[in-house]
Amino acid sequence: MSAIADGDHPEPIQVLFTLHPGFDTLDLTGPLEILHQARHDPKDKTSHAFEISIVSSQPGTTSSQGVVVKADMNYSDAHQNIEDYDILIVPGGNSDEVLKANEEPMTLIRSFADMQKKDPSKERTLMSICTGALFVAQTGILQGLCATTHPDYYTKLEILCADAARRDLGDRTDVMEERYVVNNARFDLGENLDENPFIVSKPPEDPPTTPGSPMSNRNARRASMARKGSDAWRDSNRRRESNARRAALRLGGLRVITSGGVTTGMDAACYLVGAMVSHESAVEVARILQYSWSKGVTVEAVDV
């Protein structure tokens, strides 16, 4: 089911959204709409770039806003078929209850990351929206990476990441005040990074912070290492990157994207379209939806 070139257009890239009781509706529907609108060829409406599925523990899951969403499968089936998926997207909402129970989607997140470490030859992406980053943090996957979440939960994210680092004797996570953060971008460097519409080579000016606050040491953090993203998926077989290089990255080269509050998940989804399909497709999606997205930060998986 993974996206392999076939004829004029590659097959759709397989995406799996996780759901849990009390998820935030826009965390799901915003990125879902952007991926649904994406085409491998913006002029060909039949060339769908992504095929989307939804997993939940219940046939119908109610969001915190009262919207009931039907699932395509339960978590048991998702675990059995996890190899079929190229992208796993984790919405937030009702995070305290999910973290307290330590239930799905945490186990599926771990399985998806473990699969990449066992088989780094495939390009896979784990993406969280809003407080979905807290679920990823509790699994320990964010150790040694950079991450963000809803601004109201920066401190909570730092605490979860610090607890995971102590538990697993791992590296700390750099929590960043950004709309979205991409780790293990793994794209060839372009000659002029300023031409890439999705990536900024360094964070914007730091906002004022209170001494001693979780964000007060941000000036000491490393600058980002930008990577060229356009047409990455279609050109993946021609890229100079080797499986050995990908395997040497953290998590077997799993691309890890965390986004901030609600609409930033749409920003990250636009980035994903530009990175895995084409810049032209991302621009067309934004035109159709009359949406103007904001840039995030792309970093290498380095010790922070």
Tab-separated table of C-alpha atoms in Angstrom:
chain	number	residue	atom	x	y	z
A	1	MET	CA	0.000	0.000	0.000
A	2	SER	CA	2.971	2.330	0.221
A	3	ALA	CA	3.501	4.955	-2.427
A	4	ILE	CA	5.463	3.450	-5.321
A	5	ALA	CA	5.722	5.057	-8.723
A	6	ASP	CA	3.267	3.421	-11.147
A	7	GLY	CA	2.657	4.897	-14.576
A	8	ASP	CA	2.196	8.631	-14.727
A	9	HIS	CA	1.619	9.113	-10.982
A	10	PRO	CA	2.741	7.353	-7.813
A	11	GLU	CA	0.164	5.468	-5.799
A	12	PRO	CA	-1.361	7.446	-2.919
A	13	ILE	CA	0.806	7.860	0.165
A	14	GLN	CA	-0.857	5.941	2.990
A	15	VAL	CA	-1.848	8.032	6.037
A	16	LEU	CA	-3.286	6.807	9.346
A	17	PHE	CA	-4.893	9.222	11.837
A	18	THR	CA	-5.199	8.066	15.454
A	19	LEU	CA	-8.284	9.001	17.459
A	20	HIS	CA	-9.102	8.893	21.175
A	21	PRO	CA	-12.140	10.059	23.176
A	22	GLY	CA	-12.188	13.837	23.472
A	23	PHE	CA	-9.823	14.521	20.551
A	24	ASP	CA	-9.874	18.051	19.157
A	25	THR	CA	-11.985	18.212	15.997
A	26	LEU	CA	-9.804	20.677	14.074
A	27	ASP	CA	-6.657	18.696	14.930
A	28	LEU	CA	-8.167	15.984	12.735
A	29	THR	CA	-10.183	17.827	10.119
A	30	GLY	CA	-7.673	20.593	9.325
A	31	PRO	CA	-4.739	18.381	8.243
A	32	LEU	CA	-7.161	15.787	6.802
A	33	GLU	CA	-8.691	18.371	4.450
A	34	ILE	CA	-5.276	19.550	3.257
A	35	LEU	CA	-4.038	16.016	2.557
A	36	HIS	CA	-7.351	15.107	0.927
A	37	GLN	CA	-7.048	18.017	-1.508
A	38	ALA	CA	-3.431	17.252	-2.493
A	39	ARG	CA	-2.763	15.829	-5.966
A	40	HIS	CA	0.415	14.406	-7.473
A	41	ASP	CA	-0.541	16.418	-10.538
A	42	PRO	CA	-2.498	19.561	-9.581
A	43	LYS	CA	-4.063	19.513	-13.060
A	44	ASP	CA	-5.297	15.920	-12.707
A	45	LYS	CA	-8.076	15.563	-10.113
A	46	THR	CA	-7.744	11.767	-10.154
A	47	SER	CA	-4.092	11.782	-9.018
A	48	HIS	CA	-4.795	11.738	-5.269
A	49	ALA	CA	-1.528	12.104	-3.380
A	50	PHE	CA	-2.722	10.668	-0.048
A	51	GLU	CA	-5.088	7.902	1.008
A	52	ILE	CA	-6.401	8.471	4.534
A	53	SER	CA	-7.575	5.987	7.166
A	54	ILE	CA	-8.690	6.490	10.770
A	55	VAL	CA	-8.058	4.212	13.749
A	56	SER	CA	-9.872	4.306	17.072
A	57	SER	CA	-10.750	1.976	19.918
A	58	GLN	CA	-14.445	2.603	19.182
A	59	PRO	CA	-16.531	2.425	15.959
A	60	GLY	CA	-17.464	6.073	16.518
A	61	THR	CA	-15.329	8.464	18.559
A	62	THR	CA	-16.685	11.710	20.004
A	63	SER	CA	-14.507	14.811	19.915
A	64	SER	CA	-14.349	17.389	22.691
A	65	GLN	CA	-16.655	19.526	20.511
A	66	GLY	CA	-19.262	16.737	20.272
A	67	VAL	CA	-18.496	15.588	16.713
A	68	VAL	CA	-18.655	11.802	16.195
A	69	VAL	CA	-16.134	10.396	13.701
A	70	LYS	CA	-16.374	6.866	12.305
A	71	ALA	CA	-13.192	4.786	12.425
A	72	ASP	CA	-11.973	2.565	9.598
A	73	MET	CA	-10.346	0.104	11.996
A	74	ASN	CA	-9.620	-0.605	15.640
A	75	TYR	CA	-6.173	-0.500	17.202
A	76	SER	CA	-5.720	-4.265	17.019
A	77	ASP	CA	-6.164	-4.169	13.245
A	78	ALA	CA	-3.906	-1.107	13.009
A	79	HIS	CA	-1.085	-2.933	14.792
A	80	GLN	CA	-1.433	-5.863	12.401
A	81	ASN	CA	-1.283	-3.615	9.342
A	82	ILE	CA	1.057	-0.882	10.579
A	83	GLU	CA	3.628	-1.684	7.866
A	84	ASP	CA	1.155	-0.475	5.237
A	85	TYR	CA	1.328	3.128	6.404
A	86	ASP	CA	3.800	5.819	5.421
A	87	ILE	CA	2.502	8.527	7.794
A	88	LEU	CA	1.027	8.315	11.303
A	89	ILE	CA	-0.752	11.485	12.491
A	90	VAL	CA	-1.639	11.996	16.162
A	91	PRO	CA	-4.227	14.694	17.016
A	92	GLY	CA	-4.421	16.157	20.515
A	93	GLY	CA	-7.246	17.001	22.901
A	94	ASN	CA	-8.261	15.511	26.266
A	95	SER	CA	-4.582	14.787	26.787
A	96	ASP	CA	-4.571	14.529	30.583
A	97	GLU	CA	-7.017	11.614	30.568
A	98	VAL	CA	-5.132	9.733	27.857
A	99	LEU	CA	-1.764	10.273	29.546
A	100	LYS	CA	-3.125	9.153	32.908
A	101	ALA	CA	-4.501	5.927	31.419
A	102	ASN	CA	-1.322	5.461	29.303
A	103	GLU	CA	-3.450	3.843	26.610
A	104	GLU	CA	-3.708	4.146	22.830
A	105	PRO	CA	-2.450	5.839	20.758
A	106	MET	CA	0.823	5.486	22.713
A	107	THR	CA	1.372	1.803	21.899
A	108	LEU	CA	0.739	2.356	18.191
A	109	ILE	CA	3.135	5.315	18.177
A	110	ARG	CA	5.864	3.100	19.653
A	111	SER	CA	5.160	0.341	17.122
A	112	PHE	CA	5.386	2.786	14.221
A	113	ALA	CA	8.721	4.180	15.441
A	114	ASP	CA	10.115	0.711	16.161
A	115	MET	CA	9.222	-0.395	12.637
A	116	GLN	CA	11.311	2.444	11.188
A	117	LYS	CA	14.318	1.475	13.317
A	118	LYS	CA	14.017	-2.135	12.128
A	119	ASP	CA	13.593	-1.115	8.486
A	120	PRO	CA	15.113	2.309	7.742
A	121	SER	CA	14.966	1.757	3.973
A	122	LYS	CA	11.467	3.260	3.811
A	123	GLU	CA	10.598	6.927	4.323
A	124	ARG	CA	8.093	7.202	7.189
A	125	THR	CA	6.689	10.199	9.051
A	126	LEU	CA	5.259	10.585	12.559
A	127	MET	CA	3.332	13.837	13.001
A	128	SER	CA	1.532	15.221	16.053
A	129	ILE	CA	-0.881	18.127	16.301
A	130	CYS	CA	-1.323	20.331	19.362
A	131	THR	CA	-1.207	18.254	22.587
A	132	GLY	CA	-0.708	15.094	20.540
A	133	ALA	CA	2.984	15.876	21.117
A	134	LEU	CA	2.455	14.942	24.770
A	135	PHE	CA	1.508	11.401	23.732
A	136	VAL	CA	4.659	11.141	21.619
A	137	ALA	CA	6.733	12.545	24.490
A	138	GLN	CA	5.444	9.954	26.954
A	139	THR	CA	6.659	7.162	24.662
A	140	GLY	CA	10.218	8.569	24.824
A	141	ILE	CA	10.454	9.040	21.064
A	142	LEU	CA	11.259	12.754	21.344
A	143	GLN	CA	14.530	12.162	23.223
A	144	GLY	CA	17.372	13.977	21.497
A	145	LEU	CA	14.985	15.797	19.155
A	146	CYS	CA	13.381	19.237	19.004
A	147	ALA	CA	9.638	19.563	19.501
A	148	THR	CA	6.741	21.920	20.083
A	149	THR	CA	3.111	21.782	21.194
A	150	HIS	CA	0.293	24.156	22.130
A	151	PRO	CA	1.835	27.166	23.942
A	152	ASP	CA	-0.211	26.420	27.066
A	153	TYR	CA	1.512	23.035	27.298
A	154	TYR	CA	5.192	23.904	26.772
A	155	THR	CA	5.979	23.235	30.424
A	156	LYS	CA	3.984	19.993	30.433
A	157	LEU	CA	5.890	18.829	27.336
A	158	GLU	CA	9.245	19.647	28.935
A	159	ILE	CA	8.284	17.713	32.080
A	160	LEU	CA	7.169	14.649	30.115
A	161	CYS	CA	10.324	14.702	27.993
A	162	ALA	CA	12.542	15.099	31.068
A	163	ASP	CA	10.767	12.198	32.791
A	164	ALA	CA	11.240	10.010	29.704
A	165	ALA	CA	14.943	10.920	29.496
A	166	ARG	CA	15.473	9.951	33.150
A	167	ARG	CA	13.470	6.755	32.732
A	168	ASP	CA	15.347	5.619	29.628
A	169	LEU	CA	18.687	7.275	30.430
A	170	GLY	CA	18.272	9.187	27.175
A	171	ASP	CA	18.967	12.653	25.813
A	172	ARG	CA	16.862	15.683	26.617
A	173	THR	CA	14.362	17.251	24.231
A	174	ASP	CA	14.595	20.880	23.119
A	175	VAL	CA	11.086	22.363	23.373
A	176	MET	CA	10.810	25.212	20.875
A	177	GLU	CA	8.355	28.101	20.520
A	178	GLU	CA	7.525	27.402	16.872
A	179	ARG	CA	4.389	26.684	14.856
A	180	TYR	CA	5.825	23.336	13.824
A	181	VAL	CA	9.178	21.566	14.054
A	182	VAL	CA	10.521	18.896	11.679
A	183	ASN	CA	13.264	16.440	12.702
A	184	ASN	CA	15.083	14.070	10.326
A	185	ALA	CA	14.016	16.044	7.274
A	186	ARG	CA	16.615	14.130	5.218
A	187	PHE	CA	16.381	16.198	2.030
A	188	ASP	CA	19.326	17.051	-0.175
A	189	LEU	CA	20.714	20.502	0.487
A	190	GLY	CA	19.749	22.979	-2.168
A	191	GLU	CA	22.162	25.590	-3.482
A	192	ASN	CA	19.962	28.393	-2.161
A	193	LEU	CA	17.889	27.499	0.905
A	194	ASP	CA	16.098	30.839	0.718
A	195	GLU	CA	14.282	29.539	-2.361
A	196	ASN	CA	12.541	26.828	-0.339
A	197	PRO	CA	9.096	28.142	0.670
A	198	PHE	CA	8.591	25.657	3.488
A	199	ILE	CA	11.779	25.924	5.535
A	200	VAL	CA	13.418	28.696	7.503
A	201	SER	CA	17.128	28.319	8.141
A	202	LYS	CA	16.887	29.716	11.644
A	203	PRO	CA	14.143	30.494	14.150
A	204	PRO	CA	12.558	33.967	14.093
A	205	GLU	CA	13.429	36.569	16.696
A	206	ASP	CA	12.942	35.282	20.226
A	207	PRO	CA	9.912	36.667	22.054
A	208	PRO	CA	10.489	38.192	25.488
A	209	THR	CA	10.723	35.587	28.220
A	210	THR	CA	10.738	35.691	31.971
A	211	PRO	CA	14.090	34.680	33.511
A	212	GLY	CA	13.849	31.140	34.797
A	213	SER	CA	10.879	30.241	32.588
A	214	PRO	CA	11.009	27.040	30.449
A	215	MET	CA	11.724	29.119	27.327
A	216	SER	CA	14.275	31.507	28.874
A	217	ASN	CA	17.308	29.530	27.662
A	218	ARG	CA	16.210	29.384	24.037
A	219	ASN	CA	18.939	31.730	22.826
A	220	ALA	CA	21.469	29.047	23.740
A	221	ARG	CA	19.871	26.421	21.531
A	222	ARG	CA	21.379	25.308	18.258
A	223	ALA	CA	20.371	26.886	14.980
A	224	SER	CA	18.362	24.753	12.579
A	225	MET	CA	19.867	22.805	9.681
A	226	ALA	CA	17.530	23.314	6.730
A	227	ARG	CA	16.955	20.714	4.045
A	228	LYS	CA	15.537	20.962	0.545
A	229	GLY	CA	12.040	19.489	0.473
A	230	SER	CA	10.341	19.953	-2.904
A	231	ASP	CA	9.407	16.800	-4.872
A	232	ALA	CA	11.067	14.641	-2.208
A	233	TRP	CA	8.737	11.665	-2.486
A	234	ARG	CA	8.718	11.320	-6.252
A	235	ASP	CA	12.476	11.744	-6.388
A	236	SER	CA	13.202	9.423	-3.446
A	237	ASN	CA	14.596	6.626	-5.614
A	238	ARG	CA	16.968	9.063	-7.306
A	239	ARG	CA	18.189	10.835	-4.183
A	240	ARG	CA	21.815	10.453	-3.160
A	241	GLU	CA	20.878	9.462	0.364
A	242	SER	CA	21.793	5.862	1.215
A	243	ASN	CA	19.965	3.484	3.518
A	244	ALA	CA	23.060	3.462	5.716
A	245	ARG	CA	22.890	7.244	6.149
A	246	ARG	CA	19.212	7.095	7.059
A	247	ALA	CA	19.817	4.232	9.490
A	248	ALA	CA	22.488	6.340	11.220
A	249	LEU	CA	19.932	9.022	12.073
A	250	ARG	CA	17.896	8.833	15.239
A	251	LEU	CA	14.928	6.457	15.081
A	252	GLY	CA	16.211	4.979	11.828
A	253	GLY	CA	15.564	8.274	10.074
A	254	LEU	CA	11.895	8.505	11.053
A	255	ARG	CA	10.720	12.027	10.158
A	256	VAL	CA	9.167	13.449	13.329
A	257	ILE	CA	6.953	16.536	13.057
A	258	THR	CA	5.354	18.219	16.049
A	259	SER	CA	3.018	21.178	15.613
A	260	GLY	CA	1.580	23.714	18.013
A	261	GLY	CA	-2.005	24.706	18.684
A	262	VAL	CA	-4.782	23.594	16.355
A	263	THR	CA	-4.278	25.492	13.059
A	264	THR	CA	-0.526	24.864	13.118
A	265	GLY	CA	-1.377	21.267	12.212
A	266	MET	CA	-2.605	22.682	8.905
A	267	ASP	CA	0.729	24.470	8.470
A	268	ALA	CA	2.558	21.199	9.091
A	269	ALA	CA	0.260	19.355	6.681
A	270	CYS	CA	1.047	21.933	3.963
A	271	TYR	CA	4.741	21.371	4.647
A	272	LEU	CA	4.185	17.626	4.296
A	273	VAL	CA	2.490	18.063	0.919
A	274	GLY	CA	5.375	20.224	-0.273
A	275	ALA	CA	7.973	17.786	1.058
A	276	MET	CA	6.467	14.502	-0.112
A	277	VAL	CA	4.575	15.521	-3.240
A	278	SER	CA	5.588	18.892	-4.721
A	279	HIS	CA	5.654	22.611	-4.073
A	280	GLU	CA	3.108	23.059	-6.857
A	281	SER	CA	0.670	20.702	-5.179
A	282	ALA	CA	0.999	22.513	-1.835
A	283	VAL	CA	0.394	25.885	-3.509
A	284	GLU	CA	-2.704	24.548	-5.262
A	285	VAL	CA	-4.115	23.129	-2.015
A	286	ALA	CA	-3.610	26.483	-0.306
A	287	ARG	CA	-5.351	28.224	-3.215
A	288	ILE	CA	-8.345	25.879	-3.122
A	289	LEU	CA	-8.761	26.238	0.629
A	290	GLN	CA	-7.901	29.957	0.612
A	291	TYR	CA	-5.332	29.196	3.277
A	292	SER	CA	-2.025	30.950	3.892
A	293	TRP	CA	0.313	28.824	5.964
A	294	SER	CA	3.228	29.873	8.132
A	295	LYS	CA	6.735	28.459	8.045
A	296	GLY	CA	8.064	26.249	10.786
A	297	VAL	CA	11.587	25.118	11.632
A	298	THR	CA	13.398	22.119	10.170
A	299	VAL	CA	16.239	20.562	12.122
A	300	GLU	CA	18.564	17.622	11.950
A	301	ALA	CA	18.250	15.014	14.694
A	302	VAL	CA	21.224	16.329	16.693
A	303	ASP	CA	22.085	16.278	20.363
A	304	VAL	CA	20.561	19.474	21.760
